[in-house]
Short mmCIF file of C-alpha atoms in Angstrom, two decimals:
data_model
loop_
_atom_site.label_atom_id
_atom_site.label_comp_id
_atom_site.label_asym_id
_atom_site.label_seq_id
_atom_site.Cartn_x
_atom_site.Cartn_y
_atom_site.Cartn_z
CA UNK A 1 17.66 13.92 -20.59
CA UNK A 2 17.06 10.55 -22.03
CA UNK A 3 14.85 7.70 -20.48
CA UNK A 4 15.48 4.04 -22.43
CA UNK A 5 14.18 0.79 -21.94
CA UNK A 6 16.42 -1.30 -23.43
CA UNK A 7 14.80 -5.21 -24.61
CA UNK A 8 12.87 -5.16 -21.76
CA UNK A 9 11.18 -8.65 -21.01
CA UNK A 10 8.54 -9.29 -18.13
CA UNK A 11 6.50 -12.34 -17.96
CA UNK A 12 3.68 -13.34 -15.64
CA UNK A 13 3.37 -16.78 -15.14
CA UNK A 14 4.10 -18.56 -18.73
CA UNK A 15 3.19 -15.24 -20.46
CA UNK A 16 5.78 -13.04 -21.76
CA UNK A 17 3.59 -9.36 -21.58
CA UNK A 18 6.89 -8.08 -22.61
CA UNK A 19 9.13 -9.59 -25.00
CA UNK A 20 12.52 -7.58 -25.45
CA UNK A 21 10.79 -4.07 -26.47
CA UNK A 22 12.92 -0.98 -26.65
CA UNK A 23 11.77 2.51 -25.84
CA UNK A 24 13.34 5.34 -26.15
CA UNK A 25 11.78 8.86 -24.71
CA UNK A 26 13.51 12.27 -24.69
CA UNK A 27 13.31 15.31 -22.71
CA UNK A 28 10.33 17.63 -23.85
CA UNK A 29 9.03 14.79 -25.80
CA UNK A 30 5.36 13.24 -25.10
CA UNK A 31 6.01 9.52 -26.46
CA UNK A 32 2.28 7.47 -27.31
CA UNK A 33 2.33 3.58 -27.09
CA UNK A 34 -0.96 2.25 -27.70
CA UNK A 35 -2.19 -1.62 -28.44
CA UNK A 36 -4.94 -3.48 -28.24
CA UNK A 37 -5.30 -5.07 -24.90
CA UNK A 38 -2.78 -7.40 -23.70
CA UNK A 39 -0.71 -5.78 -25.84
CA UNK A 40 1.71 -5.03 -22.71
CA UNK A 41 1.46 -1.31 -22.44
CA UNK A 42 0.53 -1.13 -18.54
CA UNK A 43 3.62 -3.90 -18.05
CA UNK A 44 5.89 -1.42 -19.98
CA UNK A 45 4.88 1.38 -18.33
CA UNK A 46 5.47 -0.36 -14.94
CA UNK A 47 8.57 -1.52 -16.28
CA UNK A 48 9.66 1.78 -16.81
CA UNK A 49 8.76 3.52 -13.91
CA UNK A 50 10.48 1.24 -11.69
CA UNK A 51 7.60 -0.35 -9.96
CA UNK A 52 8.24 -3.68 -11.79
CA UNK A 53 11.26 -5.02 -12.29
CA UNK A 54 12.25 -6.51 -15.69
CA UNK A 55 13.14 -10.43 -15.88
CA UNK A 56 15.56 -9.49 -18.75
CA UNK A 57 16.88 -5.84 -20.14
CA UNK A 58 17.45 -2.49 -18.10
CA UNK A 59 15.86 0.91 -17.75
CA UNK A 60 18.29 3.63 -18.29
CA UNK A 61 18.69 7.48 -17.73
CA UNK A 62 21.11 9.33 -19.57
CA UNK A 63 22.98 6.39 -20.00
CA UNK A 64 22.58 4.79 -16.48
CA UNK A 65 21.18 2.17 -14.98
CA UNK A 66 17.84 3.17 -13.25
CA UNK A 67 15.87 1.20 -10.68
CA UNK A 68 12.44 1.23 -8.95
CA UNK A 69 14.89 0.64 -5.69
CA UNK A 70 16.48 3.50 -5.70
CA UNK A 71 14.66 6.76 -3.94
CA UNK A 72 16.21 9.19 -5.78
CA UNK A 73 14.58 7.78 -8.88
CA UNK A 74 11.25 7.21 -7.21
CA UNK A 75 11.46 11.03 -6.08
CA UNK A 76 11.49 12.15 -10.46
CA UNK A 77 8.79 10.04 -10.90
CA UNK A 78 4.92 10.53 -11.45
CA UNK A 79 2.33 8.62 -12.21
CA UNK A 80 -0.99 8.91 -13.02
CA UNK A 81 -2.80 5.56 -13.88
CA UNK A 82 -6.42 4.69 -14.63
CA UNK A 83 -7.20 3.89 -10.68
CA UNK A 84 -6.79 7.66 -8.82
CA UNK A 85 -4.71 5.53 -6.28
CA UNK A 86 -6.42 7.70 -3.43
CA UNK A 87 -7.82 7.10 -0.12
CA UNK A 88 -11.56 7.37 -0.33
CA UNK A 89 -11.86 8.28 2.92
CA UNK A 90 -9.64 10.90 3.22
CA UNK A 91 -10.36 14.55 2.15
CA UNK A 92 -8.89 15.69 -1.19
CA UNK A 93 -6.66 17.90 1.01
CA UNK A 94 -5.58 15.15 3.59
CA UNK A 95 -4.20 12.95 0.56
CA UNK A 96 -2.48 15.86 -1.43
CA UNK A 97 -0.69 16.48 2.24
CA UNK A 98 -0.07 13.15 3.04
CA UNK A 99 1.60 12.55 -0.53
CA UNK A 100 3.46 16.02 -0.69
CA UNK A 101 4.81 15.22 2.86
CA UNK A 102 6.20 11.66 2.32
CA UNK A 103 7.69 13.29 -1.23
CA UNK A 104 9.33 15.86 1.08
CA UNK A 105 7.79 18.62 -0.82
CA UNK A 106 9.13 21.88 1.39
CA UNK A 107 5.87 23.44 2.77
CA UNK A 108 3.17 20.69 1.89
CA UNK A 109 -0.07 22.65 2.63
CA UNK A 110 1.15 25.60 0.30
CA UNK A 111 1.95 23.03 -2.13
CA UNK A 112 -1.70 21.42 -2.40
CA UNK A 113 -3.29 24.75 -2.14
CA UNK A 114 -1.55 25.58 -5.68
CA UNK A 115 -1.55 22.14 -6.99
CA UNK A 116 -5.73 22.49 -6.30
CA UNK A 117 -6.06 26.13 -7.83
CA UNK A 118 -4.27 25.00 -10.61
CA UNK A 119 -6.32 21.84 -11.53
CA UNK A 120 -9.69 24.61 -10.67
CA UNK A 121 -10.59 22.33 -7.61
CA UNK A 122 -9.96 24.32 -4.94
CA UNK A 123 -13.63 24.12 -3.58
CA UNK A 124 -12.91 20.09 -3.57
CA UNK A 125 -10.17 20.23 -0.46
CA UNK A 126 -12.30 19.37 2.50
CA UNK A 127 -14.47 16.65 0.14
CA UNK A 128 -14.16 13.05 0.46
CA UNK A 129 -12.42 11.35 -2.43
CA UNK A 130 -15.42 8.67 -2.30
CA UNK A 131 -17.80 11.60 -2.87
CA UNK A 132 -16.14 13.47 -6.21
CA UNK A 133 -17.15 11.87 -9.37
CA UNK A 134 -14.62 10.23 -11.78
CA UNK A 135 -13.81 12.76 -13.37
CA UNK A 136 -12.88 15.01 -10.20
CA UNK A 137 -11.00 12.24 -9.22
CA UNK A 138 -8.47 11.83 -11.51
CA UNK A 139 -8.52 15.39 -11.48
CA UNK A 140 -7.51 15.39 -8.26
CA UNK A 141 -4.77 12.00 -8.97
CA UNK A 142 -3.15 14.09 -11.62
CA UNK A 143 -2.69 17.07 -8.88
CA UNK A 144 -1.34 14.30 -6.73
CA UNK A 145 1.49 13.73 -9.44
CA UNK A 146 2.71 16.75 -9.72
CA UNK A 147 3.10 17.83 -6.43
CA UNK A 148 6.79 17.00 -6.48
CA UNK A 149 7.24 18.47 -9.56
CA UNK A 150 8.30 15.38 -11.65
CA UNK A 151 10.60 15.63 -14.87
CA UNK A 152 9.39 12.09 -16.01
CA UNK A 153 5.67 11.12 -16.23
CA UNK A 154 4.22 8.06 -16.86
CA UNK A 155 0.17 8.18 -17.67
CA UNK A 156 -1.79 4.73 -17.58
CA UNK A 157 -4.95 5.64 -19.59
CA UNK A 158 -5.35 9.18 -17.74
CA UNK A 159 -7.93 10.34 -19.94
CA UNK A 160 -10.48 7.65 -19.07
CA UNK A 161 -14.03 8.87 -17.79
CA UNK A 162 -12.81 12.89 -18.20
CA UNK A 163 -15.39 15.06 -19.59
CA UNK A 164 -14.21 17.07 -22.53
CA UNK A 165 -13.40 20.55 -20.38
CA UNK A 166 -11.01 17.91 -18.03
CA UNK A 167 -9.65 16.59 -20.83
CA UNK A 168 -8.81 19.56 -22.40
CA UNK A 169 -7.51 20.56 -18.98
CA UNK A 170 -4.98 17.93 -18.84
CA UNK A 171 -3.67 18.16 -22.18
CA UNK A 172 -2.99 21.77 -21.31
CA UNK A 173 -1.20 20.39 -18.61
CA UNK A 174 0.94 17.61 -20.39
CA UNK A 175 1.78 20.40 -22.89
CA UNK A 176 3.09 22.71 -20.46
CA UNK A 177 5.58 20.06 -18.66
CA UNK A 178 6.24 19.15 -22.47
CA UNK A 179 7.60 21.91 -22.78
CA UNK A 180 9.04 22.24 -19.46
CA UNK A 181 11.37 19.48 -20.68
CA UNK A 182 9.81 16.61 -18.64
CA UNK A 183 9.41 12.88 -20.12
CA UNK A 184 6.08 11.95 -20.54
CA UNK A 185 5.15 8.41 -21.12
CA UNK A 186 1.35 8.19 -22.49
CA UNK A 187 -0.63 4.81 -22.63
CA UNK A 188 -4.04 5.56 -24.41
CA UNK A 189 -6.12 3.67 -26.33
CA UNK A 190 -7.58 6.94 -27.90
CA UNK A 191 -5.33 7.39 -31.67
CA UNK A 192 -6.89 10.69 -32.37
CA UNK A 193 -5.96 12.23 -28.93
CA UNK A 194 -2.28 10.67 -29.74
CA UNK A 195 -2.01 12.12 -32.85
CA UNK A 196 -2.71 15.26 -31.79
CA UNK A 197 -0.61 15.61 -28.16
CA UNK A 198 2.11 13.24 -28.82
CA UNK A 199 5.26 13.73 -30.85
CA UNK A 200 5.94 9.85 -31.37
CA UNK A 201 3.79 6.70 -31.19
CA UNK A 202 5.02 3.53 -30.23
CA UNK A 203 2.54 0.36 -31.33
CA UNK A 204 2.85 -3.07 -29.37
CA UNK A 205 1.20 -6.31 -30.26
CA UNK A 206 1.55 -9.08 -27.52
CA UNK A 207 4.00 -8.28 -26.04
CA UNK A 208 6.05 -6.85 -29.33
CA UNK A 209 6.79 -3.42 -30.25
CA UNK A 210 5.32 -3.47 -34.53
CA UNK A 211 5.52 0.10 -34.99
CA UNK A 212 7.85 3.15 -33.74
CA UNK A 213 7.51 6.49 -35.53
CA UNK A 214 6.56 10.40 -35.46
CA UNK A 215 2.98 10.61 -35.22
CA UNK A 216 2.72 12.82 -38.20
CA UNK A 217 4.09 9.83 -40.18
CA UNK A 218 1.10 8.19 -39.27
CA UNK A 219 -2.51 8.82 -39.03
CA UNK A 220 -4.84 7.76 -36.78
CA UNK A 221 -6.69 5.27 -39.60
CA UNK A 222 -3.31 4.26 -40.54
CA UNK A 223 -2.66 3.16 -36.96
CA UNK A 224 -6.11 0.92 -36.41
CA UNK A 225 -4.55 -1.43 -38.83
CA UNK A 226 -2.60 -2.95 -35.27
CA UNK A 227 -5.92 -3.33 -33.53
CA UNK A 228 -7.51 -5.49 -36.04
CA UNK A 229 -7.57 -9.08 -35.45
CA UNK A 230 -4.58 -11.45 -37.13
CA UNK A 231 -4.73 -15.04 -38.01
CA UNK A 232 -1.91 -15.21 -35.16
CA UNK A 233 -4.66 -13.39 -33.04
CA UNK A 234 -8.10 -15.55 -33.15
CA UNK A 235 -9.90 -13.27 -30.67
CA UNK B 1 13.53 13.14 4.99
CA UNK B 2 13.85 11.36 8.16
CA UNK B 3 12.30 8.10 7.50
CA UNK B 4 10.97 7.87 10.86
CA UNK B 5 8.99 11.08 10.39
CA UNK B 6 7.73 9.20 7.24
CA UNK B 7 6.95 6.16 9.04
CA UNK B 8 4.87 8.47 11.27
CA UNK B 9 2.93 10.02 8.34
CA UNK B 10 1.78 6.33 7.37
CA UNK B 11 0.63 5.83 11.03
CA UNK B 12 -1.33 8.71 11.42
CA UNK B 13 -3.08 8.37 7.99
CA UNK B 14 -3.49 4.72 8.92
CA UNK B 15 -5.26 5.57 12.08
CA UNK B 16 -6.95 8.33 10.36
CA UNK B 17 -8.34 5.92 7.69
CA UNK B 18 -9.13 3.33 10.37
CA UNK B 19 -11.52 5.55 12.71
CA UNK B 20 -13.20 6.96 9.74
CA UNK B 21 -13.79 3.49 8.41
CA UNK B 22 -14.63 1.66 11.25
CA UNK B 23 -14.92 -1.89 10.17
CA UNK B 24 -12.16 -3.59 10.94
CA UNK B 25 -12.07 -2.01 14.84
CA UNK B 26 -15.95 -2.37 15.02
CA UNK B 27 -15.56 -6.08 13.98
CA UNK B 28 -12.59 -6.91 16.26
CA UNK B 29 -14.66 -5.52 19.70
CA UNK B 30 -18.04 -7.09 19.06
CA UNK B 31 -15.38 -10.32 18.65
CA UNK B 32 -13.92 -9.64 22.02
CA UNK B 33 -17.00 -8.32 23.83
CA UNK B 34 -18.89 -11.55 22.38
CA UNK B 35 -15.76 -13.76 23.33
CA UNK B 36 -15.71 -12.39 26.78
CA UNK B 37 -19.56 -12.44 27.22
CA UNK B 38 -19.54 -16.43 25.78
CA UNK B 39 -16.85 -17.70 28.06
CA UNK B 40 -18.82 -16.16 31.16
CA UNK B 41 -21.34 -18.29 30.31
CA UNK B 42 -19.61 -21.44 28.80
CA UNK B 43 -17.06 -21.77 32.05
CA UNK B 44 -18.76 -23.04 35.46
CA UNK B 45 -16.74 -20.88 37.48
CA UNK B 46 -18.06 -23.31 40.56
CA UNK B 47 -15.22 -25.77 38.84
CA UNK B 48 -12.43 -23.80 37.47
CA UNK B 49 -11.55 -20.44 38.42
CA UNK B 50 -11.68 -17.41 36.44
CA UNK B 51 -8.28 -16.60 37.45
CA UNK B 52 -6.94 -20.34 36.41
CA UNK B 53 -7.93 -19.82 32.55
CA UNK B 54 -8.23 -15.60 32.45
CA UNK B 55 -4.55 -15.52 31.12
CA UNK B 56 -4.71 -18.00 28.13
CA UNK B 57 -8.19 -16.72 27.27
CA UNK B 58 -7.35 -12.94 27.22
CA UNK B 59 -4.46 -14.12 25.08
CA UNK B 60 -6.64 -16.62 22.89
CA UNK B 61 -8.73 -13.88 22.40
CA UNK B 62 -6.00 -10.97 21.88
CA UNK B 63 -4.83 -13.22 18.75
CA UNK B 64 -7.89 -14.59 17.32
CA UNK B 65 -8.83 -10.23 17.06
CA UNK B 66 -5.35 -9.52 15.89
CA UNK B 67 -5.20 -12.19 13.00
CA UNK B 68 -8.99 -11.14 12.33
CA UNK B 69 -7.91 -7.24 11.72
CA UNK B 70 -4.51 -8.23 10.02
CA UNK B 71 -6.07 -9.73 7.22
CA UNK B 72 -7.47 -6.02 6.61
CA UNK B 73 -4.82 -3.62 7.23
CA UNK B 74 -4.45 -3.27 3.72
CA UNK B 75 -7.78 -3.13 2.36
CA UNK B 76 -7.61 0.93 2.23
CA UNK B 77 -4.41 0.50 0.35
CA UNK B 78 -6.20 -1.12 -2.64
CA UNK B 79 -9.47 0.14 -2.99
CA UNK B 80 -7.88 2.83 -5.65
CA UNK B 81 -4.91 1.22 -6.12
CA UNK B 82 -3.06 3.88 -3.85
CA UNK B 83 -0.01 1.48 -2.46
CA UNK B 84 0.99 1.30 -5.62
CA UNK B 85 1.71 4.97 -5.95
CA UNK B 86 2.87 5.08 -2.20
CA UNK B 87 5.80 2.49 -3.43
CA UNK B 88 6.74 4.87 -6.27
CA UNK B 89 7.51 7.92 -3.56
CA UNK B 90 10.35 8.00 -1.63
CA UNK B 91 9.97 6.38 1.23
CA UNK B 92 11.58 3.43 1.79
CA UNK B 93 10.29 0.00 2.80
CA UNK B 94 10.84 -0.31 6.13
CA UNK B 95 9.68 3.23 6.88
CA UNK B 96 5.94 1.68 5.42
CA UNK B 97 6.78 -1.77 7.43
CA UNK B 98 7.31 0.46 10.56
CA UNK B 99 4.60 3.17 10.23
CA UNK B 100 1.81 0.31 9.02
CA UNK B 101 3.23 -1.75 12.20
CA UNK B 102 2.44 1.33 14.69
CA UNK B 103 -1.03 1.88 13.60
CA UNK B 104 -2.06 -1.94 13.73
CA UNK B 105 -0.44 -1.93 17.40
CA UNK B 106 -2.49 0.91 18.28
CA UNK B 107 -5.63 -0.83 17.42
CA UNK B 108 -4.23 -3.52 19.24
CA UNK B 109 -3.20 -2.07 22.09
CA UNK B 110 -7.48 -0.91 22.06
CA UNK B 111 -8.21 -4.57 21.56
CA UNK B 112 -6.07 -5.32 24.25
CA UNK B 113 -7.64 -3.09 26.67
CA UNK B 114 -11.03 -3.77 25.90
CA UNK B 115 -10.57 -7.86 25.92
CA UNK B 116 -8.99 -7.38 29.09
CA UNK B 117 -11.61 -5.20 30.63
CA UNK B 118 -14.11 -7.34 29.71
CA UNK B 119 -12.51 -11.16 30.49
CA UNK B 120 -11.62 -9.41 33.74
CA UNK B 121 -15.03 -8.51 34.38
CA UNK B 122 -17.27 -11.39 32.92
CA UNK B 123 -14.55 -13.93 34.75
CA UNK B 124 -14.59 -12.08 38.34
CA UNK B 125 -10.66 -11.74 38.84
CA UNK B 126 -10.70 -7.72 38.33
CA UNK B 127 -8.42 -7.15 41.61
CA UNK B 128 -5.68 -9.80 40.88
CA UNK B 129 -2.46 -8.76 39.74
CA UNK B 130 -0.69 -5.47 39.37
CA UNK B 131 -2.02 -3.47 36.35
CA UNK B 132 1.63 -2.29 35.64
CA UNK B 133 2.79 -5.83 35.42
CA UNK B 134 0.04 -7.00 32.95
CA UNK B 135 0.86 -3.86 30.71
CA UNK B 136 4.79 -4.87 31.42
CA UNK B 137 3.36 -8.47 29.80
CA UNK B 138 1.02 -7.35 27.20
CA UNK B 139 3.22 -4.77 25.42
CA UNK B 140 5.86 -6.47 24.18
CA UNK B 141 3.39 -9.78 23.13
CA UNK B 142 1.35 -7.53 21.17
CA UNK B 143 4.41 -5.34 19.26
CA UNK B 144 4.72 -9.20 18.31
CA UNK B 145 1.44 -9.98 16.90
CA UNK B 146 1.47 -6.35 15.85
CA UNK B 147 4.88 -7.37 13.03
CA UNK B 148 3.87 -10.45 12.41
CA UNK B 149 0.15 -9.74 11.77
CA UNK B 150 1.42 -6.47 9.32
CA UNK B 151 4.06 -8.84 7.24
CA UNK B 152 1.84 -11.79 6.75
CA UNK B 153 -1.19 -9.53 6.03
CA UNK B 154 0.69 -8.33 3.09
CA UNK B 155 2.01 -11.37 2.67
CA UNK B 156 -1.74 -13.23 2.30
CA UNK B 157 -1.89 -10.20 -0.37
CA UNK B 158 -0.52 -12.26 -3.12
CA UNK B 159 -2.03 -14.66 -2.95
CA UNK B 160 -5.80 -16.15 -4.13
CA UNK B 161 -6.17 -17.99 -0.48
CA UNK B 162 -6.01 -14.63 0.73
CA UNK B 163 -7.26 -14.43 4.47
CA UNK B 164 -7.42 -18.48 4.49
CA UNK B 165 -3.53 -18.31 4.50
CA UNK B 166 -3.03 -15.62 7.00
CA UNK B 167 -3.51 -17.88 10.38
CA UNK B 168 -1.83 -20.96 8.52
CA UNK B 169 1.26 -18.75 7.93
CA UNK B 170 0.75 -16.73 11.02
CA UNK B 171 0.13 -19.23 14.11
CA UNK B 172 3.00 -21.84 14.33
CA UNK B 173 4.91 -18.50 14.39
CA UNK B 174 3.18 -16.94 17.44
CA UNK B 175 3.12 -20.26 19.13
CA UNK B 176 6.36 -18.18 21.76
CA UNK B 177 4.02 -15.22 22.28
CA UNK B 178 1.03 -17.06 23.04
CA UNK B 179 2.86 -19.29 25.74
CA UNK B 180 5.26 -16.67 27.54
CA UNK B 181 2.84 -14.66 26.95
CA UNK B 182 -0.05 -16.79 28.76
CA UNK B 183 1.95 -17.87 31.67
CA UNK B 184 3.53 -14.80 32.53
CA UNK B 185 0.32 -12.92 33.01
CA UNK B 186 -1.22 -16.20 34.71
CA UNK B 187 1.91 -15.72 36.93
CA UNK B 188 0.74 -12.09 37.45
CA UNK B 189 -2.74 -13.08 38.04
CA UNK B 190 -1.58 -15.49 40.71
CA UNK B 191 0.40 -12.37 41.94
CA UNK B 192 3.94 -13.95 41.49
CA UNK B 193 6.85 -12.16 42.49
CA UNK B 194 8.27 -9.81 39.40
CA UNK B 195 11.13 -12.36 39.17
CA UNK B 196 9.45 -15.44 38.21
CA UNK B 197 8.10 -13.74 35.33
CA UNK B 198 10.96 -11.51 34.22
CA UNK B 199 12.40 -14.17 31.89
CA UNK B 200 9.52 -14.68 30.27
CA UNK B 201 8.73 -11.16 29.68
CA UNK B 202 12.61 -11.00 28.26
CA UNK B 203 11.78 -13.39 25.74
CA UNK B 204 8.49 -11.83 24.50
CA UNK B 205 10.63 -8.32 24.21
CA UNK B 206 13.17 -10.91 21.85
CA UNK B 207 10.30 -11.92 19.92
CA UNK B 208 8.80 -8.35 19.31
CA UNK B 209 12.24 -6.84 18.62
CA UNK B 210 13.00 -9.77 16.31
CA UNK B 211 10.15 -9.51 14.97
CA UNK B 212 10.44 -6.19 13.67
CA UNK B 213 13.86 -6.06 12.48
CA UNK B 214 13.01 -9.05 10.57
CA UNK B 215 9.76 -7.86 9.15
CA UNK B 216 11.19 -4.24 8.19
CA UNK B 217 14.40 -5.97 6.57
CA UNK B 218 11.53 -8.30 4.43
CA UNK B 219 8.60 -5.98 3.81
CA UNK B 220 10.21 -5.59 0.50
CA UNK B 221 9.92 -8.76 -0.26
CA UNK B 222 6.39 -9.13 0.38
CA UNK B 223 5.59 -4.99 -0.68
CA UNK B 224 7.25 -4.77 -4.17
CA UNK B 225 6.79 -6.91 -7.58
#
């Protein structure tokens, strides 16, 4: 299984965020793109997973054209991005049944019950999203994903405002459907937690893609050399 | 999946949401008990009668509520940023059109009830007219303002005038409603035979039906980047 974004462009407005950046992710392969802001990452991402349709190039699985229109695509699909995308009213419980049910999942209410015990947050069903702690949260967004057992994740700065035990707790997790064979697509600003969970790390600048490799070609030092200011780049 | 069972899941979390919340029904009754309670006093009844103006107010009223909750029918969907991962399931647009559309005409149909109680009341025509026949009236105006309100309030989404747009975009269209909608039920306040208001009440069932299809076929349009 191969995901590729082939010269994608997207522009907002007269701003190209992307501007014709290939990608190319395999299955059981975690795949890093980091960049200092505005660098396009989030646009790729959403370029990627459908929910933003390219002005130029084309998504591709296995050699196919792939669009955010199509159900059966949406259905592979998870997503996990720095908002929980929760209700905040709703119990944990209601919104892992609500989700599982409109993803079809056979048997929803068996289907949280596992995804909570496996996240450890079984005790969190009957609370209020609004009244777990950011941490829980995404916790509890991450559960969310992977109730319909996706073979292609796309993660929007998951790791943001996770204590070290949740953190550890989801790179157990991304390991696992690593090596499950799923695609995972990881935007991060953190190069030391790239280096050490993905297997390639691809670099954008405005909109460009600068770097492409194996992350054991680079280090983490030898990556911050993107995030420092150009003469192109005044701020 | 049967998208119509999906549809249904969006209603009932919708309605869930909305009685847990509270503020958009809490601020669309104290509108229509306040409206009811201000034209008591601003009409001398010893000039008009209630029953002369009870149809186009209960109507005025019924919209100005309806536009007012529109313009928040989405505000659960983005406090987390959770339509965006309800567009990456599944279930297809119209399915959200149609299962968002349900739950706003339920806390319409409340509205409704309650504007009518109360105009009824405050303007003194409570025995006039057949309750069947004003429910035969009101229920396909409101499945109107129930699409319309829906598509335009995702509509006014997009863009920075926000709730400003919402009755620009939304009132030239509901101009039909709000006239065969204000004469039949003055008809059936006036206790008109059925058949002088049948036509009207056909074209209000157009409107909501159209209104609808149309707004399903759209929501896309208006749901997706």
């Amino acid at each position: 299984m191969t995901l590729e974004g082939q010269r994608l462009v997207c522009t907002y407005g007269p701003t190209r965020a992307l501007d014709g950046v290939d990608l190319v992710a395999g299955g059981g392969e975690i795949v890093a793109v980091v960049g200092p802001n505005g660098a396009g990452k989030t646009t790729l991402l959403r370029a990627l997973s459908g929910e933003r349709r390219p002005d130029r190039g084309e998504v591709l699985l296995d050699g196919s054209p792939v669009s955010g229109a199509d159900p059966g695509w949406r259905g592979r699909v998870g997503l996990v991005s720095h908002r929980t995308g929760l209700y905040r009213k709703l119990t944990v419980a209601e919104n892992l049944t609500f989700f599982a049910s409109v993803h079809a999942v056979p048997e929803p209410r068996s289907a949280v019950a596992r995804a909570l015990d496996t996240i450890g947050a079984a005790a969190l069903a009957d609370t209020r999203v609004e009244a777990l702690s950011r941490g829980q949260s995404q916790r509890v967004a991450l559960a969310r994903t992977l109730l319909h057992d996706p073979d292609i994740l796309f993660l929007d700065e998951p790791f943001t405002g996770l204590d070290p035990s949740a953190a550890a707790a989801l790179e157990s997790t991304l390991r696992a459907r690593r090596a499950a064979g799923s695609i995972i697509v990881l935007v991060t600003h953190d190069l030391r937690r790239c280096q050490g969970l993905a297997d390639r790390v691809v670099v954008l600048q405005r909109g460009h893609k600068v770097h492409d490799g194996e992350t054991g070609a680079a280090d983490a030092v030898d990556l911050l050399r993107f995030f420092s200011p150009t003469p192109a780049d005044p701020s | 999946m049967n998208e119509l069972r999906r549809a249904w899941l969006i209603t009932l979390k919708d309605l869930r949401l909305e009685f847990r919340t509270g503020g958009r029904l809490l601020s669309m009754i104290a509108f229509v008990v306040l409206a009811g309670f201000l034209f008591a006093f601003a009409l001398d009844q010893t000039a008009v009668a209630g029953r002369d103006v009870a149809a186009a107010l209960t109507w005025l009223v019924i919209l100005f509520a309806s536009t007012a909750g529109a313009g928040r029918i989405f505000d659960p969907e983005e406090e987390e940023g959770a339509f965006r991962h309800l567009l990456l399931t599944p279930v297809s647009r119209p399915a959200i059109f149609l299962g968002k559309t349900a739950a706003n005409l339920a806390v319409i149909w409340l509205v409704t009830a309650l504007t009518f109680l109360s105009l009824t009341a405050f303007l003194d025509v409570r025995d006039q007219g057949s309750p069947a026949a004003h429910a035969a009236v009101l229920l396909p105006g409101t499945i109107g303002l129930a699409a319309t309100g829906t598509f335009f309030g995702r509509m006014s989404r997009h863009s920075s005038l926000g709730d400003t747009l919402l009755p620009v975009l939304t009132f030239p269209l509901l101009v039909p409603v709000i006239f065969f909608g204000a004469t039949s039920t003055a008809r059936v306040f006036l206790e008109r035979p059925w058949p002088e208001i049948s036509g009207s009440v056909r074209l209000l069932w157009a409107f909501a039906v159209g209104s609808v299809f149309i707004g399903a076929a759209l929501f896309r349009h208006v749901s997706d980047e």
